[in-house]
GROMACS .gro file of C-alpha atoms in nm:
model
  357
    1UNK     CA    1  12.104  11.398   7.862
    2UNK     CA    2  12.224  11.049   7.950
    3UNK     CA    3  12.261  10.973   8.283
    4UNK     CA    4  12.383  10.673   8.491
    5UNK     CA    5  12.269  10.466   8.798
    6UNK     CA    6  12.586  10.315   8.985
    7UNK     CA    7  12.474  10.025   9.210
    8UNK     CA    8  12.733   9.947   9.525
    9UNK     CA    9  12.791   9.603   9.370
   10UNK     CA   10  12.907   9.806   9.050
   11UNK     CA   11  12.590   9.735   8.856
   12UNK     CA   12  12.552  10.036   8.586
   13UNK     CA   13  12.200  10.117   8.454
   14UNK     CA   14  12.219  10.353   8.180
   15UNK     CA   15  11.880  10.575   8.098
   16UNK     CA   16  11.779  10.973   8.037
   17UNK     CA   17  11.845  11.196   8.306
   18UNK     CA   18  11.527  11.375   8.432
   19UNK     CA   19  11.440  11.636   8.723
   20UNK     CA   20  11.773  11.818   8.889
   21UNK     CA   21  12.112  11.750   8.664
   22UNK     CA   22  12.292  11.752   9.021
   23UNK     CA   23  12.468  11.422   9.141
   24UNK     CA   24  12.356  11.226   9.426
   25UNK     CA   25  12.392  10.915   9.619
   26UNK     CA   26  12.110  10.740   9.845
   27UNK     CA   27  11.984  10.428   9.984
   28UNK     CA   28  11.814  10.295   9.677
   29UNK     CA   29  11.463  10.111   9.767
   30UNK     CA   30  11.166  10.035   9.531
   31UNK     CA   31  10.780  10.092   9.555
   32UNK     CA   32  10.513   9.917   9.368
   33UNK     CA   33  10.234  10.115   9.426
   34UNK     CA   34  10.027  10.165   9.070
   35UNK     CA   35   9.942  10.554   9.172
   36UNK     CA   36  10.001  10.778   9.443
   37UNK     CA   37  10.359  10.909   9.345
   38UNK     CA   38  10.315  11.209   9.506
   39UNK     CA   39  10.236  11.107   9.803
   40UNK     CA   40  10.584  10.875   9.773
   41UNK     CA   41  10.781  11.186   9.667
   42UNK     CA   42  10.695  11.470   9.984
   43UNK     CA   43  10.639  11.144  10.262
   44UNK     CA   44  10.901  11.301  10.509
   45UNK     CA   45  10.977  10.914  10.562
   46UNK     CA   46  11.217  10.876  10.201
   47UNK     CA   47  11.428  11.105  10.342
   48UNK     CA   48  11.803  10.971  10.250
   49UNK     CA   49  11.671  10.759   9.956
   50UNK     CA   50  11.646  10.729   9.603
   51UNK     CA   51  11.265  10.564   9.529
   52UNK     CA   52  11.276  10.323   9.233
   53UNK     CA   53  10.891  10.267   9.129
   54UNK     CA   54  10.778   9.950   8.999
   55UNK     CA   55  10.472  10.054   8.766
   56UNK     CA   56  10.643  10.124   8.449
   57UNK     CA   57  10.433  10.496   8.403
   58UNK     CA   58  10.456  10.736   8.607
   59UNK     CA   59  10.346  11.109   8.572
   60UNK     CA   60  10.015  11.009   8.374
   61UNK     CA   61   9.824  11.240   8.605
   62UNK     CA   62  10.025  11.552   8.655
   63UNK     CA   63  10.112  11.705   8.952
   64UNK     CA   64   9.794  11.751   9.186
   65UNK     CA   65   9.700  11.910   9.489
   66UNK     CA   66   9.823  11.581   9.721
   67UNK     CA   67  10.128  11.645   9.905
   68UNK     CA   68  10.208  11.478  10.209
   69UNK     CA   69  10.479  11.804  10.318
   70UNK     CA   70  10.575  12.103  10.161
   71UNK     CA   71  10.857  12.002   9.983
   72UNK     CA   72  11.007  11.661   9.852
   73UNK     CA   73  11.255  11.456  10.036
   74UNK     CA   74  11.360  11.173   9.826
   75UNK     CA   75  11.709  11.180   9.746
   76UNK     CA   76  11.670  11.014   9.376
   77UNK     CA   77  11.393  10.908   9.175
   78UNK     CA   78  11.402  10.639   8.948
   79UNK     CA   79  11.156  10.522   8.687
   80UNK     CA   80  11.094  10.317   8.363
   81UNK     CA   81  10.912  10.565   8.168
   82UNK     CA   82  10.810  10.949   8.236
   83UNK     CA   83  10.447  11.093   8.158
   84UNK     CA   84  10.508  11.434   7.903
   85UNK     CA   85  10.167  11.506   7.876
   86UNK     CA   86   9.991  11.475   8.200
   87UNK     CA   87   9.604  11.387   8.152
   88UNK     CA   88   9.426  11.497   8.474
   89UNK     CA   89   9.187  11.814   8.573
   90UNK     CA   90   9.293  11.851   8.856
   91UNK     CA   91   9.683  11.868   8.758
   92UNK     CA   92   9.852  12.157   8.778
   93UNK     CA   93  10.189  12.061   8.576
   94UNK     CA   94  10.381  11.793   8.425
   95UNK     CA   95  10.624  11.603   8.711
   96UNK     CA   96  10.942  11.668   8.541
   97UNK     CA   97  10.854  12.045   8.607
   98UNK     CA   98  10.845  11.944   8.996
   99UNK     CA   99  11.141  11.719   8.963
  100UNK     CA  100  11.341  12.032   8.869
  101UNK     CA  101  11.156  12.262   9.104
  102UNK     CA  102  11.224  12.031   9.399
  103UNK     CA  103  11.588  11.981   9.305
  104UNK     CA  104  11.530  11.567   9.293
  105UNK     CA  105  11.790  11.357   9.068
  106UNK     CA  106  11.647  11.119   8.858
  107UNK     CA  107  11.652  10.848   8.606
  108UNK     CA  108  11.443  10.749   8.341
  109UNK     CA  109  11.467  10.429   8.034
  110UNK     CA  110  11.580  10.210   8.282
  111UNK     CA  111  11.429   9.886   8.310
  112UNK     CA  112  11.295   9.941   8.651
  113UNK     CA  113  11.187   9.529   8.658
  114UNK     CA  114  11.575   9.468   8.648
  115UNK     CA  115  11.634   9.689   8.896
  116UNK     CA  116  11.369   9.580   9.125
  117UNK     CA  117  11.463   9.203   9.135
  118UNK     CA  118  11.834   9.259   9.151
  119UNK     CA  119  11.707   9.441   9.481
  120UNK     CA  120  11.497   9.148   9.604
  121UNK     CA  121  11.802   8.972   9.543
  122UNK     CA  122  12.072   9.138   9.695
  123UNK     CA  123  11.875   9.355   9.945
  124UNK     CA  124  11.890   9.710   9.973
  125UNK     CA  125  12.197   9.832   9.828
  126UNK     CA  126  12.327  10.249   9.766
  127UNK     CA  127  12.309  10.396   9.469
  128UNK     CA  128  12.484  10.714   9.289
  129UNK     CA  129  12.253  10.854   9.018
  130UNK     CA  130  12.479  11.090   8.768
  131UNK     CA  131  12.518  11.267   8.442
  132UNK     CA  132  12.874  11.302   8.439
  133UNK     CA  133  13.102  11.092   8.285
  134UNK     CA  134  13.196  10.903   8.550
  135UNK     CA  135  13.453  10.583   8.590
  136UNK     CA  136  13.185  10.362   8.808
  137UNK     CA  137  13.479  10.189   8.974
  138UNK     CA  138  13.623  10.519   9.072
  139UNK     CA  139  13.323  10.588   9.283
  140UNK     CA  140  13.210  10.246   9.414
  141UNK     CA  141  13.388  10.315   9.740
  142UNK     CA  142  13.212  10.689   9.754
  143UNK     CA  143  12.850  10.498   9.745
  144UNK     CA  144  12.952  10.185   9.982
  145UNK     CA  145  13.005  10.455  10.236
  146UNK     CA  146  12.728  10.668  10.214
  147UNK     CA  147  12.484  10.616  10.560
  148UNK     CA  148  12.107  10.752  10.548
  149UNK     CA  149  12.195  10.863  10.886
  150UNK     CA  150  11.960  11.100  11.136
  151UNK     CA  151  11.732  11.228  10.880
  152UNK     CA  152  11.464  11.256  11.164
  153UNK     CA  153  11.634  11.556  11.297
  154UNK     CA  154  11.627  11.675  10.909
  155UNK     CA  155  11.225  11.648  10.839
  156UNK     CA  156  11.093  11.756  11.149
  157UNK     CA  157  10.913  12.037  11.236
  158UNK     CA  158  11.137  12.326  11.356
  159UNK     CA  159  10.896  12.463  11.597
  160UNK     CA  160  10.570  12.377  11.811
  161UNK     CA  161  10.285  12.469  11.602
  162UNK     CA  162   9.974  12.685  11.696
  163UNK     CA  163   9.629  12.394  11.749
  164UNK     CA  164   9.451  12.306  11.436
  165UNK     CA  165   9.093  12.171  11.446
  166UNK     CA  166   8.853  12.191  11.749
  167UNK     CA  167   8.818  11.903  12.037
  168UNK     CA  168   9.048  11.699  12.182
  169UNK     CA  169   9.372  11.806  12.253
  170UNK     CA  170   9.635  11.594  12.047
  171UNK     CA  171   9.997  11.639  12.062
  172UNK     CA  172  10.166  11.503  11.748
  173UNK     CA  173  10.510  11.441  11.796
  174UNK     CA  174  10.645  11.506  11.442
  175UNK     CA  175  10.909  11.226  11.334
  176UNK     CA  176  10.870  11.298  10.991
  177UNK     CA  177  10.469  11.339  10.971
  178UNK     CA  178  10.278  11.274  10.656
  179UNK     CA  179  10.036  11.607  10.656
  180UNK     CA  180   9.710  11.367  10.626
  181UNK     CA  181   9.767  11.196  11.031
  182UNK     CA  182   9.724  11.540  11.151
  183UNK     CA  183   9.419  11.574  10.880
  184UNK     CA  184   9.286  11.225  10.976
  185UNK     CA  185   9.258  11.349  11.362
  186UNK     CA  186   9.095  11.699  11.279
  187UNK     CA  187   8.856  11.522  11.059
  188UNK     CA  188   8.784  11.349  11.382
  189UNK     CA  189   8.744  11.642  11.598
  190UNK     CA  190   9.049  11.685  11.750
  191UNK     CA  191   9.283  11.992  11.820
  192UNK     CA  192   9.612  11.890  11.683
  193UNK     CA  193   9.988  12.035  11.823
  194UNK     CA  194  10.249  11.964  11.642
  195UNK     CA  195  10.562  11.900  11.831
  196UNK     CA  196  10.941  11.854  11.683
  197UNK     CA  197  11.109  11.565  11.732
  198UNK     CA  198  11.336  11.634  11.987
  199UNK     CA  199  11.085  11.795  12.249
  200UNK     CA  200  11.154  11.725  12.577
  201UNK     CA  201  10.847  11.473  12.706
  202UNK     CA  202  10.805  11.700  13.003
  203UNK     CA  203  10.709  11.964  12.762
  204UNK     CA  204  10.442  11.760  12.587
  205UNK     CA  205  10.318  11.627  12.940
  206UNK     CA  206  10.313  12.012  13.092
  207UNK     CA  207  10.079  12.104  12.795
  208UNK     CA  208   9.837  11.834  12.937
  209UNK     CA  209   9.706  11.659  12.553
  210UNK     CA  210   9.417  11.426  12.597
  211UNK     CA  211   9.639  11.159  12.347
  212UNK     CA  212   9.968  11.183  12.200
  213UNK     CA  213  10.042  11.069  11.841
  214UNK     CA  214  10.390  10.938  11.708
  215UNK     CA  215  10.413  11.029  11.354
  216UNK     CA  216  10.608  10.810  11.072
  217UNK     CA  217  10.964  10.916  11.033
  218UNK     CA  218  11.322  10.797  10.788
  219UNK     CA  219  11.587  10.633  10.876
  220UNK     CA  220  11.685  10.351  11.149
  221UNK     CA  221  11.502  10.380  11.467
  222UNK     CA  222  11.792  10.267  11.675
  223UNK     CA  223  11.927  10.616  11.530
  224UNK     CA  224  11.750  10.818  11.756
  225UNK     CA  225  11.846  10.731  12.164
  226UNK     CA  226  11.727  11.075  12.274
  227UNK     CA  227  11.395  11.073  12.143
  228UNK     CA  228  11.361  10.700  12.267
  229UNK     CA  229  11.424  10.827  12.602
  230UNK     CA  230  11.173  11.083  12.559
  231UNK     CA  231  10.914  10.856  12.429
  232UNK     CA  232  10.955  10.613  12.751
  233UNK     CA  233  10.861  10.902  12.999
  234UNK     CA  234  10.557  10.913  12.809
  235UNK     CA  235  10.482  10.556  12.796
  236UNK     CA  236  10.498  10.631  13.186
  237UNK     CA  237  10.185  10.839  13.176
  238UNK     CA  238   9.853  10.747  13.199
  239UNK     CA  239   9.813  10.949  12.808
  240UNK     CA  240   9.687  10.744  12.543
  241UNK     CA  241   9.926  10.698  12.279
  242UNK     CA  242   9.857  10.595  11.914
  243UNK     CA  243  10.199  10.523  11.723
  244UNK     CA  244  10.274  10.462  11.323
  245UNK     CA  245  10.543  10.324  11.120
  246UNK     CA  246  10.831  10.480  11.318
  247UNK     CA  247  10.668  10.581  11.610
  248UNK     CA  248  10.563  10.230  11.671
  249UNK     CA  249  10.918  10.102  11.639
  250UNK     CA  250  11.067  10.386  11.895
  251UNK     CA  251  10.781  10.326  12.083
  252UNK     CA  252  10.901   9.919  12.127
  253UNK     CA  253  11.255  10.041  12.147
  254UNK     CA  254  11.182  10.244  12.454
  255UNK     CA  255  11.031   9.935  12.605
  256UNK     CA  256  11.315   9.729  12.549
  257UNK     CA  257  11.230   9.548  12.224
  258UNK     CA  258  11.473   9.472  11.925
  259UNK     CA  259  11.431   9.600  11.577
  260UNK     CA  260  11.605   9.490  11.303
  261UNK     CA  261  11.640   9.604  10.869
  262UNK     CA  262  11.460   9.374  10.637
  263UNK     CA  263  11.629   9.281  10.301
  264UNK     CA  264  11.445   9.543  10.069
  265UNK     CA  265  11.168   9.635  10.299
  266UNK     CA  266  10.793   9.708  10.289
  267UNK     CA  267  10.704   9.984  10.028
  268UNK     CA  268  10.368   9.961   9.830
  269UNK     CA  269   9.999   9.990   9.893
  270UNK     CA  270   9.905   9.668   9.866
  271UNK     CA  271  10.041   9.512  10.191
  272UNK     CA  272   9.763   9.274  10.394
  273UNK     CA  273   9.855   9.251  10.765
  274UNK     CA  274   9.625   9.041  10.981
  275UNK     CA  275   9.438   9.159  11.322
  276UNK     CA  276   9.514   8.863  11.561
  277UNK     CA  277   9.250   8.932  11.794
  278UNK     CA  278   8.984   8.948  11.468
  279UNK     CA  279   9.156   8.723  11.202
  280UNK     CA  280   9.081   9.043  10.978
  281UNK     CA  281   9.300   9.109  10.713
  282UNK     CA  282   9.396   9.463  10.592
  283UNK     CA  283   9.509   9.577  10.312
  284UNK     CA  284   9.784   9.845  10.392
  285UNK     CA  285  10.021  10.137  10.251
  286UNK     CA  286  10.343  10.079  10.397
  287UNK     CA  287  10.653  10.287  10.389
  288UNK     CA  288  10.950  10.100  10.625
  289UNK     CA  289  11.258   9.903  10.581
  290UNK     CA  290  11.271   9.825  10.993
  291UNK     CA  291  11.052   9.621  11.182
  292UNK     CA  292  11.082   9.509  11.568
  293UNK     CA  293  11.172   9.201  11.644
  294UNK     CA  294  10.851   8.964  11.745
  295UNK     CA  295  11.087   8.744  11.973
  296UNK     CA  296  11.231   9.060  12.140
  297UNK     CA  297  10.916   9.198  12.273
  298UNK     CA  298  10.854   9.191  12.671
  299UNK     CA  299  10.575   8.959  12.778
  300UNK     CA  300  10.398   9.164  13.024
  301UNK     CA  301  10.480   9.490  12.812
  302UNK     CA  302  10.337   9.454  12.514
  303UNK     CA  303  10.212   9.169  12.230
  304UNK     CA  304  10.167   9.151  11.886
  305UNK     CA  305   9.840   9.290  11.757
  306UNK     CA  306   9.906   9.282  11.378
  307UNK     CA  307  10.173   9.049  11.172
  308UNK     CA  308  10.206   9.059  10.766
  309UNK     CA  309  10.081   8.799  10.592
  310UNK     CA  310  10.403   8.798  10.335
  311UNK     CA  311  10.628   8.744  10.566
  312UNK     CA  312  10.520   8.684  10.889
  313UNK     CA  313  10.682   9.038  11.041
  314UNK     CA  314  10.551   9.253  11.308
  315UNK     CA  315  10.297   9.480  11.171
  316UNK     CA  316  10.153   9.605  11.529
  317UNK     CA  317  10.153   9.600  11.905
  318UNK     CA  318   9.909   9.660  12.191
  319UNK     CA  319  10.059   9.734  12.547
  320UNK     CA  320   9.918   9.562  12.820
  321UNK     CA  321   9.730   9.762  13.122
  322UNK     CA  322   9.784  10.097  12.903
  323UNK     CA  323   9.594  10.276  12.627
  324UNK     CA  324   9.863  10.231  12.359
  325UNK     CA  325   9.864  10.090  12.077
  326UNK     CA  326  10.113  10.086  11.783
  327UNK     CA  327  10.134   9.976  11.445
  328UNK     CA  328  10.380   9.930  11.135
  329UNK     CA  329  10.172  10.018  10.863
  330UNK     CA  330   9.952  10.371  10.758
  331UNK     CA  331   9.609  10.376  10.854
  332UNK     CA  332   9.598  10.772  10.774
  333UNK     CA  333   9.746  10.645  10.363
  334UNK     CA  334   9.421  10.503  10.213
  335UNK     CA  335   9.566  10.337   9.905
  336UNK     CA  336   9.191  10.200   9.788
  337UNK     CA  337   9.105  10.078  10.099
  338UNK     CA  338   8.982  10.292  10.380
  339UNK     CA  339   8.925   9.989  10.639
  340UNK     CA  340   9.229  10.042  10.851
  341UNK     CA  341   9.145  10.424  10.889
  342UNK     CA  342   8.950  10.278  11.168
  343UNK     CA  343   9.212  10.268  11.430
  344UNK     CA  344   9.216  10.655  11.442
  345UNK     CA  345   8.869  10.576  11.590
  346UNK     CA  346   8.981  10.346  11.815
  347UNK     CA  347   9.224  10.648  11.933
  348UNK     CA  348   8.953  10.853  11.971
  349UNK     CA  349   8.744  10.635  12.186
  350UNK     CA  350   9.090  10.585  12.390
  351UNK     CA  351   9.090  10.992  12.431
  352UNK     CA  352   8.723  11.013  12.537
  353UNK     CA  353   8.730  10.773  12.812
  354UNK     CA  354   9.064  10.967  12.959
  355UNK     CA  355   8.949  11.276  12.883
  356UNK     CA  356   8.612  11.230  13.071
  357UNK     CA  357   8.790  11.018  13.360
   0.00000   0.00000   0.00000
């Protein structure tokens, strides 16, 4: 059936509907990663959005064993052209089979280049993707007001879960956690806990962890004033702390930095971000359309550890006289590269000197 992508700015795209025939509206955002749309459609972290992907096919390799969560979160997916005939061994179904399953809108036909630059242009804009015959003037109003809103509260866990994995005790503080952080410390030896968002900090400290992890998450940080709160009386400990994506940004928040939204953010896996105490550069999976502000950060708190070579954003911080450190992009993602998976050692090493003090 024919379906229809209404832009905010009353742009109409006009493709073949695919996945769920349902109507939806999101925060519209593109990725240009070549493969790993999997991975892009159960990362807790799309939550409120519609994902427009760059590389023209997608679906060439089925559905396989690589979710980041148990479901999908997107709101919307968007695409140029739709694989039929998936061409993998390890596949287990064509992705219009999961589209449906999941109950994820989508769009195919569309020329997703179009799309993309009008994006880059513009910035970020909302987007209604329907099948009905709709009067896009009638609704432009509808989409302007849609908000992404606390989707945090939406993805995370609903209860602490039982340790997984042998060895240090970690408490991951689930903001929206992509399943391989949690796989990336057991691999490690660690004992991971898995804590919802909205734990109190006193609970976390009470269960005495040898490091705490702050998972990715959706949404604006500045959205979330409890768990910032939360996250300071653990910055108070002596507990080493490891933070990604938005962990790192309530994590700068809660030590009175700024963040702010970029135009049409950082999505991709292809994303170099330079060490500053190396002059190594990265190259990164990234998933965020926030960043904290380098000017805002306090002196004696923190400074910048990482900064993207694009654009000259914040990418990372290390806190002074503490064992935290916190960065923008996702070590645990491997997008070809494996080089920043490193810094989960770095964690470690931070957990065996506390845990043997």
């Amino acid at each position: 059936m024919q379906a229809k992508l209404i832009l905010e700015d009353g742009t109409v795209f006009t493709g073949k509907g695919i996945g769920s025939p349902r109507t939806s509206i999101s925060e519209i955002v593109f990725n240009t990663s070549m493969t790993g749309y999997l991975e892009v459609l159960t990362d807790p972290s799309y939550a409120g959005q519609a994902v427009v992907m760059t590389y023209p096919l997608i679906g060439n390799y089925g559905v396989t064993p690589d979710m980041e969560s148990k479901r999908s979160w997107v709101g919307g997916y968007i695409v140029r052209e739709l694989s039929r005939r998936p061409s993998n061994f390890r596949s287990e179904g064509p992705l219009e089979d999961f589209l449906r399953a999941q109950d994820i809108p989508g769009i195919c036909g569309i020329d997703t280049r179009a799309l993309t630059r009008l994006l880059r242009d513009k910035g970020t804009m909302n987007g209604m993707i329907t099948r009905e015959d709709i009067a896009p003037g009638s609704v432009l109003d509808q989409i302007r007001a849609y908000t992404v809103g606390d989707v945090v509260s939406k993805v995370t866990a609903s209860d602490i879960s039982k340790p997984s994995g042998k060895g240090y005790r970690i408490a991951l503080l689930d903001l929206g956690a992509k399943d391989n952080i949690a796989r990336s410390l057991i691999k490690r030896g660690c004992s991971v806990v898995v804590y919802p968002a909205h734990t109190p900090a006193s609970r976390i400290i009470a269960d005495a962890p040898d490091g705490i992890m702050l998972s990715n998450g959706p949404g604006d940080p500045k959205d979330c004033p409890d768990i910032i709160d939360q996250i300071r009386l653990l910055y108070d400990t002596d507990i080493p702390i490891f933070a990604i994506c938005l962990g790192h940004q309530l994590m700068a928040l809660a030590n009175g930095a700024d963040t702010y939204k970029l135009k049409y953010g950082h999505r991709g896996g292809n994303h170099p971000v330079k060490d500053l105490a190396t002059g190594r550069v990265y190259i990164s999976s990234q998933n965020h359309g926030y960043v904290v502000d380098t000017d805002s950060i306090p002196g004696d708190i923190a400074e910048p550890a990482f900064v993207n070579v694009n654009d000259g954003t914040n990418e990372g911080l290390s806190y002074t006289g503490k064992k935290i450190f916190t960065v923008q992009f996702h070590p645990e993602a491997s997008p070809g590269p494996m080089e920043s998976g490193e810094l989960f050692d770095k964690f470690i090493e931070n957990v065996r000197e506390y845990a043997s003090a």
